[in-house]
Amino acid sequence: MSTSRLRSRLRVVRDLCRNVVQRADVHYLVENAIWSIRHDGLMITRSLPQRKGRITVRAEGIKNSVLHFGSVNTWLSPNGAIRPSDDSNRRVVTWFHVVPGDGRLDHLARVAGRVNLWHTSCTITRDILTEHGIPADQVVVVPLGVDLKTFFPPTPEKRAKLRQDLGIPEDHLVIGSFQKDGEGWLAGDKPKLIKGPDIFCDTLEALHREHKLFVLLTGPARGYVQNRLKAIGIPFAHRSCPTPNHVAPYYHALDCYLITSRAEGGPKPMLEAMASGIPVLTTPVGMAKDILHPGEDALVATSEHLVEPLHTLLSEPSLRERVAQNALSTVAQYDWSCIARRYETEIYDRL
């Protein structure tokens, strides 16, 4: 048995025992992997003002509690089967973003009565859920958060040192992309199109002769993007990060952060870049539509029209500075301490 598989099984056994002996007001159920959802659950449960919360990978043994399924994947399977849990619990299910053609939408009318409240991070997903039969008063929109103690602007000295360590030429402009956008967990040579890696590469290809570009990548399964960048001739660096917070220093090397997704629940890197003092250009997906003020604290454009605003952002240092400074004011209200308070008052207090 591999070490990772053994650790996964040990997490299950540990959480089954804790579910019985450790009492909590809120149990936040996550997938049995070190993914972003686990980090979200930790930040929420640790930051609740009045309630005791904990994360778990199993629902068995939990009674008379708020049971928050931190992703629809932890509650509803593609064939419509639901995760068993004790009926003494009040159930909350989070659905961050809906992938086109998701067959689980066809099961909502049948299973919706098993859920007390639905949560999502953006109004785009809220509207899709209500269109498929979930009553509007049962869907709560609370955005994702960011840890402002971890993500913050760098000093000029730290920025220069990091760029030197990464081998970035002084006269190059650095564009960041910190996400998983390939299928699977290995090389990721097949693109995960919902994340828009093809749009990302097409946009940079259109500009690389006008600007000296360098791309900084983190995250697993980046093979498609790396192969495209090699073919285009754009230099890049890729770094692996064992936990979500390990990505924080890499924002400090950037001149801008580019989001080209076709659908999102967040994305979290939007808030992380803003908190790190890095200007963002994004497609109008997920939370971008709800929290950004286009042209002021970020630039927003559809996937077909990203080239011109990216060219403008790269060409005008004063614009990058103004957008970044405005973003710092916007993102201040999305610290996890503020977001956890909203989870408590807007979701858990209603149950």
Coordinates of C-alpha atoms in Angstrom, one line a residue:
M1 CA 0.0 0.0 0.0
S2 CA 1.3 3.4 -0.9
T3 CA 2.1 6.0 1.7
S4 CA -0.6 8.4 0.4
R5 CA -3.2 5.7 0.4
L6 CA -2.3 4.7 3.9
R7 CA -2.6 8.3 5.1
S8 CA -6.0 8.6 3.4
R9 CA -7.3 5.5 5.2
L10 CA -5.9 6.7 8.5
R11 CA -7.7 10.0 8.1
V12 CA -11.0 8.1 7.7
V13 CA -10.4 6.0 10.8
R14 CA -9.3 9.1 12.8
D15 CA -12.4 11.1 11.8
L16 CA -14.8 8.3 12.5
C17 CA -13.5 8.1 16.0
R18 CA -13.5 11.9 16.5
N19 CA -17.1 12.1 15.2
V20 CA -18.2 10.0 18.1
V21 CA -16.2 11.5 20.9
Q22 CA -15.6 15.1 19.9
R23 CA -18.7 17.4 20.0
A24 CA -19.0 20.4 17.7
D25 CA -21.7 22.8 16.6
V26 CA -20.7 22.6 13.0
H27 CA -19.1 19.7 11.2
Y28 CA -17.6 20.7 7.8
L29 CA -17.3 17.6 5.6
V30 CA -14.4 17.7 3.1
E31 CA -13.0 15.3 0.5
N32 CA -10.4 12.9 1.7
A33 CA -7.5 14.7 0.1
I34 CA -5.3 17.8 0.8
W35 CA -7.3 20.0 -1.6
S36 CA -8.5 23.6 -1.5
I37 CA -11.8 22.6 0.0
R38 CA -10.0 21.2 3.1
H39 CA -8.2 24.6 3.6
D40 CA -11.6 26.4 3.2
G41 CA -13.1 24.2 5.9
L42 CA -10.2 24.8 8.3
M43 CA -10.4 28.5 7.9
I44 CA -14.1 28.6 8.4
T45 CA -14.4 26.3 11.4
R46 CA -11.4 28.0 13.1
S47 CA -12.8 31.5 12.6
L48 CA -16.4 31.0 13.7
P49 CA -17.1 33.7 16.4
Q50 CA -19.6 31.9 18.5
R51 CA -19.7 28.2 17.4
K52 CA -17.3 25.3 17.8
G53 CA -16.5 23.8 14.4
R54 CA -14.3 21.0 13.0
I55 CA -13.7 19.4 9.7
T56 CA -14.2 15.7 8.9
V57 CA -14.1 13.4 5.9
R58 CA -17.0 11.2 7.1
A59 CA -20.5 11.8 8.2
E60 CA -21.0 8.6 10.2
G61 CA -21.4 9.1 14.0
I62 CA -22.4 12.8 13.8
K63 CA -25.7 13.7 15.4
N64 CA -27.6 16.8 16.4
S65 CA -25.2 19.1 14.6
V66 CA -24.9 21.3 11.6
L67 CA -23.5 19.1 8.9
H68 CA -22.0 21.2 6.2
F69 CA -21.0 19.3 3.1
G70 CA -18.2 21.6 1.8
S71 CA -18.7 20.6 -1.8
V72 CA -21.6 19.0 -3.7
N73 CA -19.2 16.2 -4.5
T74 CA -19.2 15.2 -0.8
W75 CA -23.0 14.8 -0.8
L76 CA -24.5 14.1 -4.3
S77 CA -22.9 11.6 -6.7
P78 CA -23.2 11.8 -10.5
N79 CA -25.9 9.1 -10.5
G80 CA -28.0 11.0 -7.9
A81 CA -27.1 8.9 -4.8
I82 CA -26.7 11.0 -1.7
R83 CA -24.3 10.6 1.2
P84 CA -26.0 9.0 4.2
S85 CA -26.1 11.0 7.4
D86 CA -28.2 11.0 10.5
D87 CA -31.5 12.9 10.2
S88 CA -31.0 14.7 13.5
N89 CA -28.5 16.9 11.7
R90 CA -29.3 20.1 9.9
R91 CA -27.7 19.8 6.4
V92 CA -26.0 22.5 4.4
V93 CA -24.6 21.7 0.9
T94 CA -22.2 24.0 -0.9
W95 CA -22.2 24.0 -4.7
F96 CA -19.4 26.3 -6.0
H97 CA -19.9 26.2 -9.7
V98 CA -21.9 24.2 -12.2
V99 CA -20.1 22.5 -15.1
P100 CA -22.2 22.5 -18.3
G101 CA -24.0 19.2 -18.7
D102 CA -23.7 18.2 -15.0
G103 CA -26.3 15.4 -14.6
R104 CA -26.7 16.1 -10.9
L105 CA -29.0 19.0 -11.8
D106 CA -31.6 16.5 -13.0
H107 CA -31.8 15.0 -9.6
L108 CA -32.2 18.3 -7.6
A109 CA -36.0 18.2 -7.5
R110 CA -35.9 14.7 -6.0
V111 CA -33.2 15.3 -3.4
A112 CA -33.6 19.0 -2.5
G113 CA -35.9 18.2 0.4
R114 CA -33.0 16.5 2.2
V115 CA -31.1 19.7 2.5
N116 CA -32.0 22.6 4.9
L117 CA -29.9 25.2 3.1
W118 CA -27.8 25.4 0.0
H119 CA -24.7 27.6 -0.1
T120 CA -22.7 29.0 -3.0
S121 CA -20.0 31.6 -3.4
C122 CA -21.5 33.5 -6.3
T123 CA -24.8 34.7 -7.7
I124 CA -24.1 32.9 -11.1
T125 CA -24.4 29.6 -9.4
R126 CA -27.3 30.7 -7.2
D127 CA -29.3 31.6 -10.3
I128 CA -28.6 28.2 -11.9
L129 CA -29.7 26.3 -8.8
T130 CA -32.9 28.3 -8.5
E131 CA -33.6 27.7 -12.2
H132 CA -33.4 24.0 -11.5
G133 CA -36.0 24.1 -8.7
I134 CA -34.2 25.1 -5.5
P135 CA -36.3 27.8 -3.8
A136 CA -34.5 31.2 -3.8
D137 CA -34.9 31.6 0.0
Q138 CA -33.0 28.3 0.5
V139 CA -29.9 29.4 -1.4
V140 CA -27.4 31.6 0.5
V141 CA -24.5 33.4 -1.2
V142 CA -21.4 33.9 0.9
P143 CA -18.2 34.4 -1.0
L144 CA -14.9 32.6 -0.4
G145 CA -12.3 34.3 1.8
V146 CA -8.6 35.0 1.9
D147 CA -6.1 34.9 4.8
L148 CA -4.7 38.5 5.0
K149 CA -2.1 37.4 7.4
T150 CA -0.7 35.1 4.7
F151 CA -1.3 37.0 1.5
F152 CA 0.0 40.6 1.6
P153 CA 2.1 42.9 -0.6
P154 CA 5.9 42.3 -0.7
T155 CA 8.6 44.7 0.0
P156 CA 10.6 45.8 -3.1
E157 CA 13.6 43.9 -1.7
K158 CA 11.7 40.6 -1.3
R159 CA 10.2 41.0 -4.7
A160 CA 13.6 41.5 -6.3
K161 CA 15.1 38.6 -4.4
L162 CA 12.3 36.2 -5.4
R163 CA 12.5 37.1 -9.1
Q164 CA 16.3 36.6 -9.0
D165 CA 15.9 33.2 -7.3
L166 CA 13.3 32.2 -10.0
G167 CA 15.6 33.2 -12.8
I168 CA 13.3 35.9 -14.2
P169 CA 15.1 38.4 -16.5
E170 CA 14.9 42.0 -15.1
D171 CA 13.3 43.3 -18.3
H172 CA 10.5 40.7 -18.4
L173 CA 6.9 41.1 -17.3
V174 CA 5.7 38.2 -15.2
I175 CA 2.2 36.8 -15.5
G176 CA 0.9 34.4 -12.9
S177 CA -1.4 31.4 -13.1
F178 CA -1.7 29.4 -9.9
Q179 CA -4.3 26.6 -10.4
K180 CA -4.9 23.1 -11.6
D181 CA -6.0 23.2 -15.2
G182 CA -5.1 19.8 -16.6
E183 CA -7.1 16.5 -16.4
G184 CA -6.0 14.1 -13.6
W185 CA -3.2 14.6 -11.1
L186 CA -0.2 13.6 -13.1
A187 CA 1.3 15.6 -16.1
G188 CA -2.0 17.2 -17.1
D189 CA -1.3 17.2 -20.8
K190 CA -5.0 17.1 -21.5
P191 CA -6.6 20.5 -20.8
K192 CA -9.4 20.9 -18.3
L193 CA -11.3 23.3 -20.5
I194 CA -13.6 24.7 -17.8
K195 CA -10.4 26.4 -16.4
G196 CA -9.6 28.0 -19.7
P197 CA -5.9 26.9 -20.2
D198 CA -6.4 27.2 -24.0
I199 CA -7.6 30.7 -23.6
F200 CA -4.7 31.6 -21.3
C201 CA -2.2 30.4 -23.9
D202 CA -4.0 31.9 -26.9
T203 CA -4.0 35.3 -25.1
L204 CA -0.3 35.2 -24.3
E205 CA 0.6 34.0 -27.8
A206 CA -1.1 37.1 -29.2
L207 CA 1.1 39.4 -27.1
H208 CA 4.4 37.7 -26.7
R209 CA 6.0 39.5 -29.7
E210 CA 5.0 42.9 -28.2
H211 CA 6.1 42.3 -24.7
K212 CA 8.9 40.3 -23.0
L213 CA 6.8 37.8 -21.1
F214 CA 7.6 35.4 -18.3
V215 CA 5.0 33.0 -16.9
L216 CA 5.0 31.7 -13.3
L217 CA 3.0 28.6 -12.7
T218 CA 2.1 26.7 -9.6
G219 CA -0.3 23.8 -9.1
P220 CA -0.5 20.2 -10.3
A221 CA -1.4 19.0 -13.8
R222 CA 0.0 22.0 -15.7
G223 CA 1.4 19.9 -18.6
Y224 CA -0.9 21.4 -21.3
V225 CA 0.1 25.0 -20.4
Q226 CA 3.8 24.2 -20.2
N227 CA 3.8 22.4 -23.6
R228 CA 2.0 25.4 -25.2
L229 CA 4.4 27.9 -23.7
K230 CA 7.4 25.9 -24.9
A231 CA 5.9 25.8 -28.4
I232 CA 5.2 29.6 -28.4
G233 CA 8.6 30.4 -27.0
I234 CA 7.6 32.1 -23.8
P235 CA 9.9 31.3 -20.8
F236 CA 8.3 30.0 -17.6
A237 CA 8.9 28.5 -14.2
H238 CA 6.7 26.0 -12.4
R239 CA 6.7 25.4 -8.7
S240 CA 4.8 22.8 -6.7
C241 CA 3.1 23.8 -3.5
P242 CA 2.2 21.2 -0.9
T243 CA -0.5 23.3 0.7
P244 CA -2.6 26.2 -0.5
N245 CA -0.8 28.7 1.7
H246 CA 2.6 27.7 0.2
V247 CA 1.7 29.6 -3.0
A248 CA 1.6 33.0 -1.2
P249 CA 5.3 34.0 -1.8
Y250 CA 5.0 33.4 -5.5
Y251 CA 2.5 36.2 -6.0
H252 CA 5.3 38.6 -5.0
A253 CA 7.1 37.9 -8.3
L254 CA 4.2 38.9 -10.5
D255 CA 3.3 42.0 -12.5
C256 CA -0.3 40.8 -13.1
Y257 CA -2.5 37.7 -12.5
L258 CA -4.5 36.4 -15.5
I259 CA -7.7 34.4 -15.0
T260 CA -9.2 32.8 -18.2
S261 CA -11.7 30.4 -16.8
R262 CA -15.0 29.6 -18.4
A263 CA -16.7 28.9 -15.1
E264 CA -15.7 29.3 -11.4
G265 CA -17.0 29.4 -7.9
G266 CA -14.2 31.7 -6.9
P267 CA -11.6 31.7 -8.0
K268 CA -9.6 32.0 -4.8
P269 CA -6.5 33.2 -6.7
M270 CA -8.4 36.4 -7.5
L271 CA -8.6 37.3 -3.9
E272 CA -5.1 36.1 -3.1
A273 CA -3.6 38.2 -5.9
M274 CA -5.6 41.3 -4.8
A275 CA -4.4 40.8 -1.2
S276 CA -0.8 40.5 -2.5
G277 CA -1.0 43.8 -4.3
I278 CA -1.0 42.2 -7.8
P279 CA -3.4 43.6 -10.4
V280 CA -5.9 41.1 -11.8
L281 CA -7.4 40.6 -15.3
T282 CA -10.2 38.1 -15.3
T283 CA -13.1 36.7 -17.2
P284 CA -16.5 37.5 -15.7
V285 CA -16.8 34.3 -13.8
G286 CA -17.7 33.3 -10.2
M287 CA -17.2 36.0 -7.6
A288 CA -15.7 38.4 -10.1
K289 CA -19.2 39.4 -11.2
D290 CA -20.2 40.1 -7.6
I291 CA -17.3 41.8 -5.8
L292 CA -15.2 43.5 -8.5
H293 CA -15.5 47.1 -9.8
P294 CA -14.2 46.7 -13.3
G295 CA -11.7 49.3 -14.3
E296 CA -11.1 50.2 -10.7
D297 CA -9.9 47.3 -8.6
A298 CA -9.5 44.8 -11.5
L299 CA -9.9 44.5 -15.2
V300 CA -12.7 42.3 -16.5
A301 CA -13.2 41.0 -20.1
T302 CA -14.8 38.1 -21.8
S303 CA -12.5 35.4 -23.1
E304 CA -12.7 36.7 -26.7
H305 CA -11.5 40.2 -25.6
L306 CA -8.7 39.6 -23.1
V307 CA -5.8 40.6 -25.4
E308 CA -6.4 44.3 -25.5
P309 CA -6.9 44.8 -21.7
L310 CA -3.8 42.6 -21.0
H311 CA -1.8 44.7 -23.4
T312 CA -2.9 47.9 -21.7
L313 CA -2.2 46.5 -18.3
L314 CA 1.3 45.4 -19.3
S315 CA 2.0 48.7 -21.0
E316 CA 1.0 51.1 -18.2
P317 CA 2.8 50.7 -14.9
S318 CA 0.7 53.5 -13.4
L319 CA -2.5 51.5 -14.3
R320 CA -1.2 48.4 -12.6
E321 CA -0.3 50.4 -9.5
R322 CA -3.7 52.1 -9.3
V323 CA -5.7 48.9 -9.8
A324 CA -3.5 47.1 -7.2
Q325 CA -4.0 49.8 -4.6
N326 CA -7.8 49.9 -5.1
A327 CA -7.9 46.1 -4.9
L328 CA -6.3 46.2 -1.4
S329 CA -9.2 48.3 -0.2
T330 CA -11.7 45.9 -1.7
V331 CA -10.2 42.7 -0.5
A332 CA -10.0 43.9 3.1
Q333 CA -13.6 42.8 3.7
Y334 CA -13.0 39.3 2.5
D335 CA -10.6 38.2 5.2
W336 CA -11.6 34.7 6.5
S337 CA -12.5 36.2 9.9
C338 CA -15.1 38.4 8.1
I339 CA -16.3 35.5 5.9
A340 CA -16.6 33.0 8.8
R341 CA -18.8 35.5 10.6
R342 CA -21.1 35.6 7.6
Y343 CA -21.2 31.8 7.5
E344 CA -22.4 31.9 11.1
T345 CA -25.0 34.6 10.8
E346 CA -26.3 34.0 7.3
I347 CA -26.2 30.2 7.3
Y348 CA -25.8 28.4 10.6
D349 CA -27.9 30.8 12.7
R350 CA -30.8 30.1 10.4
L351 CA -30.9 26.4 11.2

